[in-house]
CSV table of C-alpha atoms in Angstrom, one decimal:
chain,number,residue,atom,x,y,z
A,1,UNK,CA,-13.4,-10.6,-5.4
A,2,UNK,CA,-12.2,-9.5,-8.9
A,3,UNK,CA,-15.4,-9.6,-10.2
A,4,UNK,CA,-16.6,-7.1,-7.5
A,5,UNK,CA,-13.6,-4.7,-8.0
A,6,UNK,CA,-14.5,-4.9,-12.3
A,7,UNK,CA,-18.3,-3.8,-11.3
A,8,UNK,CA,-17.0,-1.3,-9.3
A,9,UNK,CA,-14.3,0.0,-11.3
A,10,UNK,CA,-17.0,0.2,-14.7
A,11,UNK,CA,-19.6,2.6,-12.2
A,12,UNK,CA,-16.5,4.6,-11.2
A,13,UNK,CA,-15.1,5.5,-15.0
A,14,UNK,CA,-18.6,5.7,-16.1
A,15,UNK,CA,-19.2,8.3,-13.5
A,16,UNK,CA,-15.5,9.6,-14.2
A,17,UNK,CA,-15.8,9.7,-18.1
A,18,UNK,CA,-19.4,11.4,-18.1
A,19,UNK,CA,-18.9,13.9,-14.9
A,20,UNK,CA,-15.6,14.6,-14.9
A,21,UNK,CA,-14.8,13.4,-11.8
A,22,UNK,CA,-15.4,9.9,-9.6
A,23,UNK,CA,-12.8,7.0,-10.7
A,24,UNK,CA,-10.4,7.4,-8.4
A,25,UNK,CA,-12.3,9.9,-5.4
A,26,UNK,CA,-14.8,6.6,-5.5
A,27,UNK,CA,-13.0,3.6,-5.9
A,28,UNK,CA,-9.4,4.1,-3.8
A,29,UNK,CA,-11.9,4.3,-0.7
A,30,UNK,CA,-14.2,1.2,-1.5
A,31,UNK,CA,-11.2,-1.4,-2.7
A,32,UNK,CA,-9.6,0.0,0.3
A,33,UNK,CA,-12.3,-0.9,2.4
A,34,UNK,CA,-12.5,-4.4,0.6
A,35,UNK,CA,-8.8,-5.3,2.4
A,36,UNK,CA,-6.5,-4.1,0.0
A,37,UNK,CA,-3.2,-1.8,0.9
A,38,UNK,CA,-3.4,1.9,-0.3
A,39,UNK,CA,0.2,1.7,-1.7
A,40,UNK,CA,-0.9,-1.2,-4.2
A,41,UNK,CA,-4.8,0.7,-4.9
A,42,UNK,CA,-2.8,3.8,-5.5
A,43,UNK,CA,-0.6,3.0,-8.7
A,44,UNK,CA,-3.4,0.8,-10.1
A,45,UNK,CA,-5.2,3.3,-10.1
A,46,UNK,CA,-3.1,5.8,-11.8
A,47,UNK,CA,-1.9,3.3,-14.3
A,48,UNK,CA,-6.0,2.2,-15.3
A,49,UNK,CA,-6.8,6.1,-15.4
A,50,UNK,CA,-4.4,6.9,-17.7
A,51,UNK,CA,-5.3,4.8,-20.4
A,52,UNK,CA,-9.5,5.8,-19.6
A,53,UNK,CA,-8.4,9.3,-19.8
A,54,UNK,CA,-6.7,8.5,-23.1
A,55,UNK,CA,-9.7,7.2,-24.8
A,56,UNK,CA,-12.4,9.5,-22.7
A,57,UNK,CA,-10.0,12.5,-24.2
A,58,UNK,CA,-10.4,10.4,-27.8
A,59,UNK,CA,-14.6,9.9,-27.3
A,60,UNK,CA,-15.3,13.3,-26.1
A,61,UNK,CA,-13.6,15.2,-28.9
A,62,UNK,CA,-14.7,13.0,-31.8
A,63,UNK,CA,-18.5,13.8,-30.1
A,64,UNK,CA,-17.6,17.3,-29.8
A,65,UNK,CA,-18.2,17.8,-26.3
A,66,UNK,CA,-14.7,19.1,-26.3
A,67,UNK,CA,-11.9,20.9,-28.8
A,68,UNK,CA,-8.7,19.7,-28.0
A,69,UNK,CA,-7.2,20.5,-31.3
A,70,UNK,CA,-3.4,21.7,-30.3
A,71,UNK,CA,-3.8,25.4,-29.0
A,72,UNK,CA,-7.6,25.4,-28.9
A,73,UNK,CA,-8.5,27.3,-25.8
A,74,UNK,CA,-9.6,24.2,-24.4
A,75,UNK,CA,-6.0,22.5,-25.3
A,76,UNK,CA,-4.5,25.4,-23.7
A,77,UNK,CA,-6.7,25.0,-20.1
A,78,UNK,CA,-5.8,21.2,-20.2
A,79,UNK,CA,-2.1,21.6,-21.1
A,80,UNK,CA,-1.5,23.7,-18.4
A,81,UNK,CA,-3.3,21.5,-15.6
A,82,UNK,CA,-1.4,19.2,-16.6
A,83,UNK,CA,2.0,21.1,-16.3
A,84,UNK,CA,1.2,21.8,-12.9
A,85,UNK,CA,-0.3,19.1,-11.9
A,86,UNK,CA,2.7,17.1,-13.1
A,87,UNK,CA,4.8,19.1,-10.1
A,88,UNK,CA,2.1,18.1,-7.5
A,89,UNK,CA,1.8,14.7,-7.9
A,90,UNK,CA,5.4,14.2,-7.4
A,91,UNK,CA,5.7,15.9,-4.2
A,92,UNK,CA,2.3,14.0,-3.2
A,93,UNK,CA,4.2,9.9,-4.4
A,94,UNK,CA,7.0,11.2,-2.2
A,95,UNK,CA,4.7,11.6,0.5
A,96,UNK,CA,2.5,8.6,0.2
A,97,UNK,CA,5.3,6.2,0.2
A,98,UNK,CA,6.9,7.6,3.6
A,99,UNK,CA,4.3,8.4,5.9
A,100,UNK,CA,2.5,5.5,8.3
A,101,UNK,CA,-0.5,3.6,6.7
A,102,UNK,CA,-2.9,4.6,9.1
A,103,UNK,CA,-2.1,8.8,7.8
A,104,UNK,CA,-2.6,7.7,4.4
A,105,UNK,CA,-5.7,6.0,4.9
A,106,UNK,CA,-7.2,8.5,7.1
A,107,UNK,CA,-5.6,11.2,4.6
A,108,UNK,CA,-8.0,9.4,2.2
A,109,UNK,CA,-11.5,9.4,4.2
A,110,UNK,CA,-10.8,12.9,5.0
A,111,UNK,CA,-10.6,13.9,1.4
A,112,UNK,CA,-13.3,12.1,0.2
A,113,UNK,CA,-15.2,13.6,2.9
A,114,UNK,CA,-14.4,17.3,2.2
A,115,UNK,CA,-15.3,16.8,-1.4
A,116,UNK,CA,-18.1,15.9,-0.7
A,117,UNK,CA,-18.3,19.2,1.0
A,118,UNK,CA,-17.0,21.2,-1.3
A,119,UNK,CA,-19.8,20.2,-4.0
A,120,UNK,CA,-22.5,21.2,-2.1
A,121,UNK,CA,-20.7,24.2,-0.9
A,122,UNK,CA,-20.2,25.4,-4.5
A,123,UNK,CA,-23.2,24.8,-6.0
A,124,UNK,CA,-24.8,27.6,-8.2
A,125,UNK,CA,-22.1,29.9,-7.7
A,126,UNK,CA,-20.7,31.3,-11.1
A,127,UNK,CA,-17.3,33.3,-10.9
A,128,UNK,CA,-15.1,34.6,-14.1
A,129,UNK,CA,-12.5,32.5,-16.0
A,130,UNK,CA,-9.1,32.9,-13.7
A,131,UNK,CA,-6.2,31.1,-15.2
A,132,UNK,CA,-4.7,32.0,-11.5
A,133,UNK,CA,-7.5,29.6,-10.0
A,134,UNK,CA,-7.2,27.4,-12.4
A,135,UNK,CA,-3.4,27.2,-11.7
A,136,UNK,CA,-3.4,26.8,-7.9
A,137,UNK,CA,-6.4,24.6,-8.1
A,138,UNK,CA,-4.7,21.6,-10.6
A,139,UNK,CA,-1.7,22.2,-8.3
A,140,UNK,CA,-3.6,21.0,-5.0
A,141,UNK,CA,-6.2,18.3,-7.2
A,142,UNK,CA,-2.7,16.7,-8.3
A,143,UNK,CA,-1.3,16.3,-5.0
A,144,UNK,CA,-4.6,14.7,-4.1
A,145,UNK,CA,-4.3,12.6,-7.1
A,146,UNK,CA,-0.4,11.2,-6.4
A,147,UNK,CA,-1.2,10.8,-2.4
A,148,UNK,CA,-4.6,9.4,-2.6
A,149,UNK,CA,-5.6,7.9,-5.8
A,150,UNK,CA,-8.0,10.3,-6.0
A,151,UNK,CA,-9.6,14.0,-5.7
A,152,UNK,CA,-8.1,15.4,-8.6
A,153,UNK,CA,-11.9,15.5,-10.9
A,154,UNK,CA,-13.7,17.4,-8.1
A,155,UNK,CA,-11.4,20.2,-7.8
A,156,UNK,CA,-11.0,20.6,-10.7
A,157,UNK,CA,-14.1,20.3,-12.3
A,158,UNK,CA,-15.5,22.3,-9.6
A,159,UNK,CA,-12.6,24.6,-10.3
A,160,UNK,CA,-13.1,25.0,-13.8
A,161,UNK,CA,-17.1,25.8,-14.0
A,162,UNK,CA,-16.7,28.4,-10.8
A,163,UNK,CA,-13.8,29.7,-13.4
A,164,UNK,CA,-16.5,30.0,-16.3
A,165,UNK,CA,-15.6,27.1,-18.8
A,166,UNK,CA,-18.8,25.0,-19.9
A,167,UNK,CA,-18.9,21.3,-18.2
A,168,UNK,CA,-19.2,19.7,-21.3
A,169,UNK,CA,-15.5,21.4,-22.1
A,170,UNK,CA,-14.3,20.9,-18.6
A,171,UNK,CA,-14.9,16.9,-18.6
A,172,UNK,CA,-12.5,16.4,-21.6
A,173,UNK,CA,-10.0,19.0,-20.2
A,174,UNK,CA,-10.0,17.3,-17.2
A,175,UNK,CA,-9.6,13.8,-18.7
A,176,UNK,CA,-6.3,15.1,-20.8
A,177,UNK,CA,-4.8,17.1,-17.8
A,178,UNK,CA,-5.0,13.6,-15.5
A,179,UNK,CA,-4.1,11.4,-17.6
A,180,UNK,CA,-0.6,14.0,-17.9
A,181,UNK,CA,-1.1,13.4,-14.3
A,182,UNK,CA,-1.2,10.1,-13.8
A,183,UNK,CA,1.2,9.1,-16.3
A,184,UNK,CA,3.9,10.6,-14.2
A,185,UNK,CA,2.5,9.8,-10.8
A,186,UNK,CA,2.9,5.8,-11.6
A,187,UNK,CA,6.2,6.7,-12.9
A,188,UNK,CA,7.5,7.9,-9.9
A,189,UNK,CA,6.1,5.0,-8.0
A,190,UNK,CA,7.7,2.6,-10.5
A,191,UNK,CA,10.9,5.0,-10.3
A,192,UNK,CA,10.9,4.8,-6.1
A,193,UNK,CA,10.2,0.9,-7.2
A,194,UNK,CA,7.1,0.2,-5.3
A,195,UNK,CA,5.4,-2.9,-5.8
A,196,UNK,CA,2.9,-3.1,-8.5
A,197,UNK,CA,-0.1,-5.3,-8.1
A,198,UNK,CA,-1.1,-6.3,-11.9
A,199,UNK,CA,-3.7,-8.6,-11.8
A,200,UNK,CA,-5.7,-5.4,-9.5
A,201,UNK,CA,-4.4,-3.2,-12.5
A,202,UNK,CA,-5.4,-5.0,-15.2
A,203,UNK,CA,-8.9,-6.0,-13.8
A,204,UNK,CA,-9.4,-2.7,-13.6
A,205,UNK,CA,-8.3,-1.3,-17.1
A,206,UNK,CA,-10.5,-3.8,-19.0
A,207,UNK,CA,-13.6,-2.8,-17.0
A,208,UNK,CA,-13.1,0.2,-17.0
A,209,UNK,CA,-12.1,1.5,-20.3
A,210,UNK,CA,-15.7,-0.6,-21.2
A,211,UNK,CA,-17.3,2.6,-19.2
A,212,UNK,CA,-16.0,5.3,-21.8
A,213,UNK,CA,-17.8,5.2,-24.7
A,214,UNK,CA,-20.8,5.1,-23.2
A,215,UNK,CA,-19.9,7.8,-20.6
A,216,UNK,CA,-19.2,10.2,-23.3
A,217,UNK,CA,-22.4,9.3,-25.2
């Protein structure tokens, strides 16, 4: 079983770390589907990402696919997705850990589903930068984020190309914005004092941070 959930959690950052977007939006459904409970996916999740994000923000930069030299434009994108998205996943954790099981999962298909949607919706469809966008977009990817494990690289990828940044740009500044993200969505699950399942988390750290290097490359 743990081997399964490391070859799944190395596709998912590789995808995650190169796109921008497909750790969590892929692998919160599948280990869900494999018989483990979305409150225990959720934080391992969050907790692995964080420290992926941290070295995808690390590779990216030192291959210059990204400037996140403090207040670079780019630095300035990613530092205020990350402001707002701290306020959104919050409200989401709050959320996740009252409502029935059944509403979080189906929460879950549903979003996974629309993002789906939303890709081939948007595609080829160019729109000036908006910081405005940018804002209310983070907001809603974070609350995705905290409730779900995932949706947060989708949006606001997505968000930030119809906005007019380049991808290569938007992949870092999405990796530093989530990690911000996900660094105080486990907190308030440890806070609340949910469970943590670590042998799930760690299993999937060490596979996936094996993903990043490569991903950026």
């Amino acid at each position: 079983m743990h081997f399964m959930v490391g070859i799944v959690a190395f596709i998912s950052e590789y995808l995650d770390s190169g796109l921008g977007m497909g750790y969590g939006t892929a692998l919160t459904p599948i280990l869900i589907l494999m018989g483990y409970d979305p409150l225990k996916v959720i934080p391992a999740v969050l907790i692995s990402q964080l420290f992926t994000d941290i070295a995808a923000c690390i590779c990216h930069h030192n291959c210059n696919n990204v400037n996140l030299k403090f207040r670079s434009h780019d630095f300035n994108i990613a530092a205020l997705l990350g402001l707002i998205s701290s306020v959104g996943v919050i409200i989401a954790v709050i959320i996740a850990v009252k409502i029935p099981r059944w509403l979080l999962t189906s929460y879950i298909g549903f979003l996974v589903f629309s993002m789906g949607i939303l890709i081939l919706v948007t595609i080829n469809r160019p729109m000036r930068f908006s910081w405005r966008r940018i804002a209310g977009i983070s907001l809603l990817a974070s609350f995705n984020k905290g409730i779900s494990g995932g949706g947060y690289g989708p949006l606001v990828m997505g968000g930030q190309i119809l906005s007019g940044v380049n991808a290569k740009n938007a992949v870092g500044i999405t990796a530093f914005a989530e990690a911000i993200t996900c660094l105080v969505g486990f907190a308030v699950y440890l806070i609340i004092g949910k469970a943590i399942d670590w042998k799930l988390t760690i299993t999937l750290l060490i596979c996936a941070l094996g993903a990043v290097p490569f991903a950026a490359l």
